[in-house]
XYZ file of C-alpha atoms in Angstrom:
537
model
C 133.725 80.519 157.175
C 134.788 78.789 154.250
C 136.529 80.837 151.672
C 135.215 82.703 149.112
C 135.640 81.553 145.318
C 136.279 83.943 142.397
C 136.110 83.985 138.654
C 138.116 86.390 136.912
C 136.674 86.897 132.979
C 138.720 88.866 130.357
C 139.352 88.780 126.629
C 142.580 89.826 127.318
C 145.646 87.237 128.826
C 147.527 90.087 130.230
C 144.402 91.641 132.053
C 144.027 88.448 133.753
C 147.665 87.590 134.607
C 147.579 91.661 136.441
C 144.271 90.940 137.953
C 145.805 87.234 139.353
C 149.049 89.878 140.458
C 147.887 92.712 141.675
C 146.104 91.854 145.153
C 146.849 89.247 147.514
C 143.700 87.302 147.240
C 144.219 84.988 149.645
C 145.012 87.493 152.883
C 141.682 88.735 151.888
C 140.145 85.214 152.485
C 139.442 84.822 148.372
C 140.617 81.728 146.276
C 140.118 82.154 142.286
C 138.518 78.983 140.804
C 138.342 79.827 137.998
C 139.692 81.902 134.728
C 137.573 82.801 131.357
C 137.982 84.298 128.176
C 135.014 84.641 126.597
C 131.338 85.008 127.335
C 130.369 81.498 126.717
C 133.572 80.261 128.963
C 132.628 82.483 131.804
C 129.069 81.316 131.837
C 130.112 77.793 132.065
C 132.369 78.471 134.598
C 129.707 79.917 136.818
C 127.746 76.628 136.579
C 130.878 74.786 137.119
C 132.257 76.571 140.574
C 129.226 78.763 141.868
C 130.858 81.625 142.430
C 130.515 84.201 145.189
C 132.223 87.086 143.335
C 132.669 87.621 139.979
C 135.398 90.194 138.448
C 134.876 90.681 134.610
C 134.959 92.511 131.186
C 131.957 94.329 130.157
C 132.293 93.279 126.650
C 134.037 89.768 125.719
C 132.738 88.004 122.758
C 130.312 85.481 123.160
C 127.812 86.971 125.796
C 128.576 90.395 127.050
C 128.844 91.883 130.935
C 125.818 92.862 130.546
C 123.966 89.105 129.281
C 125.635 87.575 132.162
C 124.383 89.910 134.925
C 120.722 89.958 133.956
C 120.862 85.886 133.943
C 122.341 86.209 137.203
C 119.739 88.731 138.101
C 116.812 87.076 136.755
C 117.991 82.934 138.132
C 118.000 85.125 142.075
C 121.268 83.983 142.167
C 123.443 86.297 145.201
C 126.727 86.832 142.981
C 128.429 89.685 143.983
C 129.957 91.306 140.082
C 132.666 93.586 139.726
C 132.788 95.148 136.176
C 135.957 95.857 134.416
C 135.465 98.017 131.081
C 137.113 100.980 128.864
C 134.023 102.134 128.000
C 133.929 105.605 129.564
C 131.845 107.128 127.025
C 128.947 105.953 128.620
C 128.869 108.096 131.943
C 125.224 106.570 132.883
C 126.586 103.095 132.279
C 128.054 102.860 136.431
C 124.865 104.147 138.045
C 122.630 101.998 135.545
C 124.764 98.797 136.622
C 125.065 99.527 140.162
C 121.258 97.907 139.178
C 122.608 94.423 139.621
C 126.671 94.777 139.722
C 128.631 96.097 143.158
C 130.866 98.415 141.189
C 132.342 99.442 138.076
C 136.437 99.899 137.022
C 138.060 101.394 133.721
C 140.854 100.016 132.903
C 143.722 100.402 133.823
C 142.980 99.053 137.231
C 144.732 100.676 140.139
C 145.499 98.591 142.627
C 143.950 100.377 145.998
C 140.846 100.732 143.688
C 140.473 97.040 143.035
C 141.284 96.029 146.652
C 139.362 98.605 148.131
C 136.300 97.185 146.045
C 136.996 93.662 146.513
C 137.250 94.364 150.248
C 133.647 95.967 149.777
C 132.443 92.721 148.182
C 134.035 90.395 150.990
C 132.276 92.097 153.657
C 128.948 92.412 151.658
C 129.190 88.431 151.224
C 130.086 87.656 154.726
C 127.166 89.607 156.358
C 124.922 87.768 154.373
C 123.707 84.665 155.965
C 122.642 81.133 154.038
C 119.292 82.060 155.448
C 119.185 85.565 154.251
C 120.267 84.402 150.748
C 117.195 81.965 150.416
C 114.676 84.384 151.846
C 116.124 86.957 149.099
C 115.850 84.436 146.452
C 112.571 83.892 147.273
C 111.301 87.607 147.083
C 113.284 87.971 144.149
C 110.933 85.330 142.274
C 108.485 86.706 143.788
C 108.791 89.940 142.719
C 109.989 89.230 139.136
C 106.928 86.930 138.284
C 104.740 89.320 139.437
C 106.454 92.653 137.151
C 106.620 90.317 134.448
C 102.810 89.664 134.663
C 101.713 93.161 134.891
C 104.104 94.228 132.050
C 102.227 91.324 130.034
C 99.091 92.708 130.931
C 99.875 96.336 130.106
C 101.169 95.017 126.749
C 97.826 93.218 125.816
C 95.862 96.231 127.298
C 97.607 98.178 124.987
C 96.611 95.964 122.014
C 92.928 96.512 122.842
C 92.143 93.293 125.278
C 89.482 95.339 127.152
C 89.198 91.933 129.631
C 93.166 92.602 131.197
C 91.591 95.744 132.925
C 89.685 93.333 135.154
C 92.916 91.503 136.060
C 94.682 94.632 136.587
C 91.799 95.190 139.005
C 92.461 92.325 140.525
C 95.952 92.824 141.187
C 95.227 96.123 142.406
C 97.493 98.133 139.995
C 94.734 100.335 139.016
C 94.714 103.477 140.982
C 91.639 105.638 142.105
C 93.058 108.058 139.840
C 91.517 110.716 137.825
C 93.090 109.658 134.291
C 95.507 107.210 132.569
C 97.707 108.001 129.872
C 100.433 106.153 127.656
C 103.967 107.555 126.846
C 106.287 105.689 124.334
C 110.227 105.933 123.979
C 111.920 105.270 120.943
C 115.775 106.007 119.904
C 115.956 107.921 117.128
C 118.559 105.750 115.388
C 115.869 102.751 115.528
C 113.488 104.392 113.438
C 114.093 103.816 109.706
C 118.249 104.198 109.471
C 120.787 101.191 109.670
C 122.393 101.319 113.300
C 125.838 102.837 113.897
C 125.659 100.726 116.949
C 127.427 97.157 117.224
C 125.271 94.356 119.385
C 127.410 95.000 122.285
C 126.675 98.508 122.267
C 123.506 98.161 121.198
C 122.528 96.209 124.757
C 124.696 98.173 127.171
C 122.767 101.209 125.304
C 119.569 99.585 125.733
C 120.349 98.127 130.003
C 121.247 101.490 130.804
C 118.004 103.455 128.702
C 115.768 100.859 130.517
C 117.282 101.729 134.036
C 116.631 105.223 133.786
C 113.069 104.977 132.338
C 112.437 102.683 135.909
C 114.033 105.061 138.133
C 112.349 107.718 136.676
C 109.003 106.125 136.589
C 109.360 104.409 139.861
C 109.518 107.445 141.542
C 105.955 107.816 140.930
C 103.338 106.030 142.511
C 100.929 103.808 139.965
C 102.888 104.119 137.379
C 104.654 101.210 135.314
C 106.940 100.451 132.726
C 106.819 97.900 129.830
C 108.000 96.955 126.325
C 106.630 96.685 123.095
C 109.189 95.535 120.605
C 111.952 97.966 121.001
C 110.315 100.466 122.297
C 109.791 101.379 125.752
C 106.665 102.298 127.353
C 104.865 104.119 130.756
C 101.484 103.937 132.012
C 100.228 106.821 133.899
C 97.656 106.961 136.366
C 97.573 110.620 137.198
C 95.150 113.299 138.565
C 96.008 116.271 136.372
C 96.151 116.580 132.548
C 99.557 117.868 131.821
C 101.527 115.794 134.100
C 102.446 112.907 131.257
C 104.586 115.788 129.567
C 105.763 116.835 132.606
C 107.530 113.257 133.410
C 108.512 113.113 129.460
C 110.505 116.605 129.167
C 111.729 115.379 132.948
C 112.506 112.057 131.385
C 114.111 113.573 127.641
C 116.503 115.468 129.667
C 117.939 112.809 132.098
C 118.242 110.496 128.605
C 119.867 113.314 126.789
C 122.377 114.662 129.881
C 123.074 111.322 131.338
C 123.284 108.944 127.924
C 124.329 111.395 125.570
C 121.294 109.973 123.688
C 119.149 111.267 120.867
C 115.234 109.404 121.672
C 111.817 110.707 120.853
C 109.067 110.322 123.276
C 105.700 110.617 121.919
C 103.009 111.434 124.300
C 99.099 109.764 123.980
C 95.937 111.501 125.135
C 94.502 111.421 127.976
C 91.778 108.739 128.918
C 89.402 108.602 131.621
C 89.899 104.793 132.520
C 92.582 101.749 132.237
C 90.175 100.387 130.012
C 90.806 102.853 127.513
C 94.297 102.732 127.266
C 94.719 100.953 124.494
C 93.345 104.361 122.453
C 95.866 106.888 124.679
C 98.480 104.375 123.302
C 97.621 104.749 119.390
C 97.328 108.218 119.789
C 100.976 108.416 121.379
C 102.450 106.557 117.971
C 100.593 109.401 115.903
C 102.794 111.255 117.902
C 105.982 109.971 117.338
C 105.020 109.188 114.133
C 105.066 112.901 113.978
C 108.750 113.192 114.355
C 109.724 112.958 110.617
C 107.709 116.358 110.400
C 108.407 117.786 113.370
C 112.132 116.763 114.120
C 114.251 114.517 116.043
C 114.618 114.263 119.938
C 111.720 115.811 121.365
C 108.555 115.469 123.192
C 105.665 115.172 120.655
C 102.266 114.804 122.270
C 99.559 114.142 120.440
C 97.523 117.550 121.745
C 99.707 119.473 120.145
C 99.374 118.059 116.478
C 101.384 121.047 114.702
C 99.304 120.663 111.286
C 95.482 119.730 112.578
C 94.846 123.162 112.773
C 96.232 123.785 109.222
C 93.782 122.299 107.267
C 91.788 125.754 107.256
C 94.047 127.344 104.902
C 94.508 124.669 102.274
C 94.983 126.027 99.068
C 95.353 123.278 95.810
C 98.542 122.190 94.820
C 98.597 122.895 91.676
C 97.377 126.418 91.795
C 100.661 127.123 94.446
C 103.086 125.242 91.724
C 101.726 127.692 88.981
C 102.080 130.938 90.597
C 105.585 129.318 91.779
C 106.177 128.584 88.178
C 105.316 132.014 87.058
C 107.598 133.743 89.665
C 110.565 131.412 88.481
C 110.301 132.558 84.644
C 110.255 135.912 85.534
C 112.986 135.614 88.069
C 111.076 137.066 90.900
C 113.269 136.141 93.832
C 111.166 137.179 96.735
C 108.216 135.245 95.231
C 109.467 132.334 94.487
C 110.730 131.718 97.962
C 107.443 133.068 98.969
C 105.864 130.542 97.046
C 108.190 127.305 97.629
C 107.610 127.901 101.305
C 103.889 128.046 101.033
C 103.976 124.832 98.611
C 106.311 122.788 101.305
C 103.906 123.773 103.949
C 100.690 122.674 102.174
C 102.365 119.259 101.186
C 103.026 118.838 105.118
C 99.550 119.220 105.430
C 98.706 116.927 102.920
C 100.405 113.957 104.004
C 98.768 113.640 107.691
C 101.809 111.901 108.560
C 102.352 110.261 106.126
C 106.285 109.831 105.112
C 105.601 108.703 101.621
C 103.176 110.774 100.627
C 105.140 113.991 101.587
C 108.088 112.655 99.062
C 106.485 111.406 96.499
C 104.449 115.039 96.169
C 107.529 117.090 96.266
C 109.038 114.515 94.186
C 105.937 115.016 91.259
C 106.440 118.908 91.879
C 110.287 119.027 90.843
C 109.697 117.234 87.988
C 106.606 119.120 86.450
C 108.393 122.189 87.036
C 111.566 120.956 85.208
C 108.998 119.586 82.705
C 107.435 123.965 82.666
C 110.873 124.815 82.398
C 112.235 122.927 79.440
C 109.297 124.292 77.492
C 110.385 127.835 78.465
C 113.696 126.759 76.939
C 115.735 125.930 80.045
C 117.399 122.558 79.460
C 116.769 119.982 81.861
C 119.475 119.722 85.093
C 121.462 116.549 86.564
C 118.081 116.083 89.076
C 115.441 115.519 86.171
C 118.030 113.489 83.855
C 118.655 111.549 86.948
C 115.146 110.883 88.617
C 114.814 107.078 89.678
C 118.860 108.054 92.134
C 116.813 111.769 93.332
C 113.378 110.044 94.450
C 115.691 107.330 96.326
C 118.171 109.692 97.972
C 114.993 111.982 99.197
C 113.501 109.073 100.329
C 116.550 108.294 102.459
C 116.842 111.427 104.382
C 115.355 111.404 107.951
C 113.338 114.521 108.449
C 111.280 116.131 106.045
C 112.882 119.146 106.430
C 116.228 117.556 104.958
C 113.349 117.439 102.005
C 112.808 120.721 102.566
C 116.487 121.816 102.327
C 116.696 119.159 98.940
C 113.816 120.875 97.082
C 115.197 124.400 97.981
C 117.967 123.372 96.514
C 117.423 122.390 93.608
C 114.980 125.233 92.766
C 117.790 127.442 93.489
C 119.727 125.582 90.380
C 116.539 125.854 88.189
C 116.711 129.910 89.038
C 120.430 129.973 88.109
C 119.861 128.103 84.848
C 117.112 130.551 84.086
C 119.185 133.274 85.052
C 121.918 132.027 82.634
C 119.483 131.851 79.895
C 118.324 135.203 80.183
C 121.567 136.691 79.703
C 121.022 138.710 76.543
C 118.264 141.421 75.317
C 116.173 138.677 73.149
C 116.238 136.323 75.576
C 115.120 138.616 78.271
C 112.051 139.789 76.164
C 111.059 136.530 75.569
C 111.254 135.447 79.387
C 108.614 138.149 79.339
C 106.306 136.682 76.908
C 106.379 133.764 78.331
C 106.011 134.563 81.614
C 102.515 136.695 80.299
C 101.439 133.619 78.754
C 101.746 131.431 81.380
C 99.834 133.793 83.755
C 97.046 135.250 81.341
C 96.669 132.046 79.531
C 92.710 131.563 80.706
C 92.682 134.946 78.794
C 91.648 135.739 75.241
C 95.901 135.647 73.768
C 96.446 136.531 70.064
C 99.531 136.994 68.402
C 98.487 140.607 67.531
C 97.977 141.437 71.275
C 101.034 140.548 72.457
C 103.652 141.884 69.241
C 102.057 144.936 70.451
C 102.694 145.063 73.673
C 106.240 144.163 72.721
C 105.635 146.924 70.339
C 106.701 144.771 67.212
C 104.590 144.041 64.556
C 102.815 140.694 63.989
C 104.901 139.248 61.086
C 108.560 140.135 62.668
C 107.012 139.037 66.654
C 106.089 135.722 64.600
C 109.563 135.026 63.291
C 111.402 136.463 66.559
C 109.475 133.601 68.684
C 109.510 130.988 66.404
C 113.348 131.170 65.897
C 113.889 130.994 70.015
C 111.603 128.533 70.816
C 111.223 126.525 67.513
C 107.163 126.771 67.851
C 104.923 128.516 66.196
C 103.073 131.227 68.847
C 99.468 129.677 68.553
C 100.799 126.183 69.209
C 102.600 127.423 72.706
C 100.067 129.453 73.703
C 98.009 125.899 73.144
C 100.719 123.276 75.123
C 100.503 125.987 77.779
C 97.169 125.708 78.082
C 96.686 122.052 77.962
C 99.601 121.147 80.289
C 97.504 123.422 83.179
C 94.513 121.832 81.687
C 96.257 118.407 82.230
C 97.083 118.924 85.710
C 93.429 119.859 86.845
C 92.365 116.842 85.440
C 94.074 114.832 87.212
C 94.787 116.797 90.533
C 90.914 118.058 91.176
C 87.806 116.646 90.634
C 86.607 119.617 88.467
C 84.551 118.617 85.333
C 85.901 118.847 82.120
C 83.384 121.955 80.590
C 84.940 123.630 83.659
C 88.319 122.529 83.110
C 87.704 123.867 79.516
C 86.623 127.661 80.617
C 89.310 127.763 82.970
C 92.910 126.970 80.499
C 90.771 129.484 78.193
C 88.296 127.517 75.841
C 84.612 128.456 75.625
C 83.777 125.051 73.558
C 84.641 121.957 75.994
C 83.870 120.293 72.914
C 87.008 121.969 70.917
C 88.735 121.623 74.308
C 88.336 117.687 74.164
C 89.100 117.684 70.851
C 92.577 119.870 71.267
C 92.965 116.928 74.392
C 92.838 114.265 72.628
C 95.412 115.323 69.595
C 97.849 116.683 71.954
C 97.395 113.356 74.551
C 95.939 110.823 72.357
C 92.759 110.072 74.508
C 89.948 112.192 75.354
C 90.064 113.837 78.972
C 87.311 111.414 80.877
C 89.468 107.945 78.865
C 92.612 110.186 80.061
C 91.681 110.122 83.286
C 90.012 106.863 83.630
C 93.461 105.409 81.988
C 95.678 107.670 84.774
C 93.947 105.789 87.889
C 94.128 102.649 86.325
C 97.512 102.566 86.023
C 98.436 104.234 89.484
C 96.260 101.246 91.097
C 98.258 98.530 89.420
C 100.866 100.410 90.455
């Protein structure tokens, strides 16, 4: 038999001077032909000489390891690879190639290792007849053309082309089974973040997550994998309902033990026919679109929606941030985290998944209680002089309980400054009065009333006030009122008469009239004004 021609492949000119040294290739029956550096050199190398075994780095410049094999792979050619790499990190990365390459080495190479191996690859090649390599070649196109046309089909099925069932049909992929259901896979670093990952990385990352999603799928019968974009997909044909999250948990642990590798799998719900897949597939990206809310690298199927069932208990916004207010002047510390919770969970609600949405709203609710507090005499922090950097650094962060964490935060420095401000007697009494005012405010409030609850009388309570707060009683008592009464307006569809009776006016007409001097527009031109301006927005 003729002898049998090598390419060696390494970045490195001392790896391939050892390599050329450290077997005797010819008493094996091998002659090297060839010698690359790069990628680009290897692959023209392998159209130059044809090799029959190829010994090379995973990751030259140029085209990796990795590019090179799956050409190999996908042309049918029979080229027996040997990979040569230092990166050990990736402990999946020698059963994943063992896909298409005979082994795997870390450098250094010992010397038994690499003749034991090559001795492997010398028998393999020698068993294998001319005939035997065209009748492999064959099957191999065979079988490639026909994955590749199912995995097209399953991705237009997917898209809603009810007319690829039919072909399915015809191809007999679809299963006498009793449902069909769509999972998707998705790293968690490819979802909104810049990639710590370089390209080389990125595609032995992305060989060796594809390889396990097969193996574990293939062990199934009518079941299939496919892309879409960058994420990875399964069809299930399956007879009972919770067997989809079955295979995903079995599937999120192999990723997570074997890669070291943080993904998300969100799971669709179940249909009762291939035709219908396309809607199990939407209704598996609700899931992982859940992830932002419900944390990274997990199972999320779309059955187990943590807020659907919420919506019974929603309370308004605004009535949640007043209480929340309230138990921040007064320095209650068990209701204001009481209250913050209950506010966090309601915006969660809210937003339906939406990312956005859920920022933006705890966004507005910082600053109008920053806004509360600097009218209670608490002067403004770094996060309300600094808005436009906060809004952008919240909207950076990957879950929405690193939102959570944020607002908590800086509520805790809007206690302290109150805190700090209510460090002597006066100040204290004050936080009092104002804390009344802002609960009882729907309430008939004189001036009278309260001096004598702080047992002063009128005329020394009227001085004591105006000299900590620079107002005149009656005019706070009326920018408290008309800052709630500005919020209903514009967060609830109440009606301004009832808007009126509820800040503590029994005249809406007085009420508008207060409105407009303290806003400059009545509250209907307010409003009207407000949602013009947030649609050009």
């Amino acid at each position: 038999m003729k002898g049998i021609r090598v390419l060696l492949a390494d970045d490195e000119p001392v790896i391939l001077r050892g390599l050329k040294k450290l077997i005797s290739w010819e008493n094996l029956g091998l002659s090297i032909v060839g010698e690359a550096s790069d990628g680009l050199e290897l692959k023209q190398q392998i159209e130059e000489h044809s090799p029959d075994l190829i010994i090379s780095d995973i990751s030259m410049p140029g085209y990796t390891g990795i590019d090179i094999i799956r050409e190999l792979h996908e042309a049918g050619r029979s080229v027996k690879v040997i990979f040569i790499s230092a990166y050990q990190e990736f402990t999946y990365a020698r059963q994943a190639l063992q896909y298409g390459a005979l082994d795997y080495l870390v450098k250094p190479v010992n010397k038994n290792q690499l003749e034991q191996v090559v001795s492997k690859a010398v028998s393999l090649i020698r068993q294998e007849t001319e005939g035997e390599r065209n009748k492999e070649k064959l099957n191999h196109y065979e079988q490639r053309n026909h994955r590749l046309t199912i995995e097209e089909l399953l991705d237009k099925l997917t898209d809603g082309n009810k007319g690829t069932a039919d072909t399915l049909q015809d191809m007999g992929i679809i299963a006498l089974s009793r449902y069909v259901s769509i999972c998707i896979v998705e790293t968690d670093e490819s979802s909104g973040q810049p990639s710590r990952w370089e390209e080389r990385e990125r595609k032995l990352i992305d060989f060796a997550l594809s390889n396990i999603i097969k193996e574990t799928v293939e062990q199934r019968e009518n079941s299939y994998m496919f892309r879409k974009g960058e994420r990875f997909c399964i069809l299930l044909q399956h007879e009972h309902a919770e067997e989809p999250e079955r295979l995903a948990e079995d599937l999120h642990g192999k990723i997570n033990n074997f890669l070291k590798l943080k993904v998300s799998i969100g799971v669709g719900n179940t249909v009762d026919g291939m035709d219908e897949a396309d809607n199990s597939y939407r209704n598996a990206l609700k899931a992982l679109h859940c992830k932002y809310f419900a944390g990274l690298n997990r199972v999320l199927s779309y059955r187990k929606n943590p807020f659907e069932n919420e919506s019974l208990i929603i309370t308004p916004l605004h009535e949640i941030q007043s209480t929340l207010s309230i138990a921040l002047k007064s320095q209650n510390k068990e209701q204001i985290t009481y209250e913050s919770s209950r506010l966090l969970q309601m915006i969660r609600i809210m937003a339906d998944g939406n990312r956005n949405q859920a920022v933006s709203t705890v966004y507005n609710a910082i600053l109008q209680l920053e806004q509360e507090l600097m009218q209670f005499g608490v002067e403004a922090g770094p996060s309300v002089q600094d808005t436009s950097p906060m809004l952008q650094r919240m909207a950076s962060l990957t879950t929405f309980q690193e939102v959570e964490e944020e607002f908590r935060l800086i509520l805790g420095k809007m206690s302290e400054q109150i805190s700090s401000r209510m460090g002597n007697k006066e100040l204290k009494l004050l936080s009092q009065v104002k804390a009344y005012i802002d609960e009882h405010y729907p309430e008939n409030i004189t001036l009278e009333s309260i001096a004598g609850m702080m047992f002063m009388n009128s005329y020394y309570f009227s001085s004591f006030f105006k000299k900590h707060t620079g107002q005149n009683f009656k005019n706070y008592v009326t920018e408290v009122r008309m800052n709630h009464a500005l919020r209903l307006l514009l967060q609830s569809d109440m009606m301004v008469y009832e808007i009126a009776d509820s800040v503590g006016y029994n005249n809406a007409r007085h009420f508008s009239d207060m409105f407009k001097k303290k806003y400059g527009k009545l509250p209907q031109e307010y409003k009207q004004s407000f949602k013009s301006q947030s649609s050009d927005g």
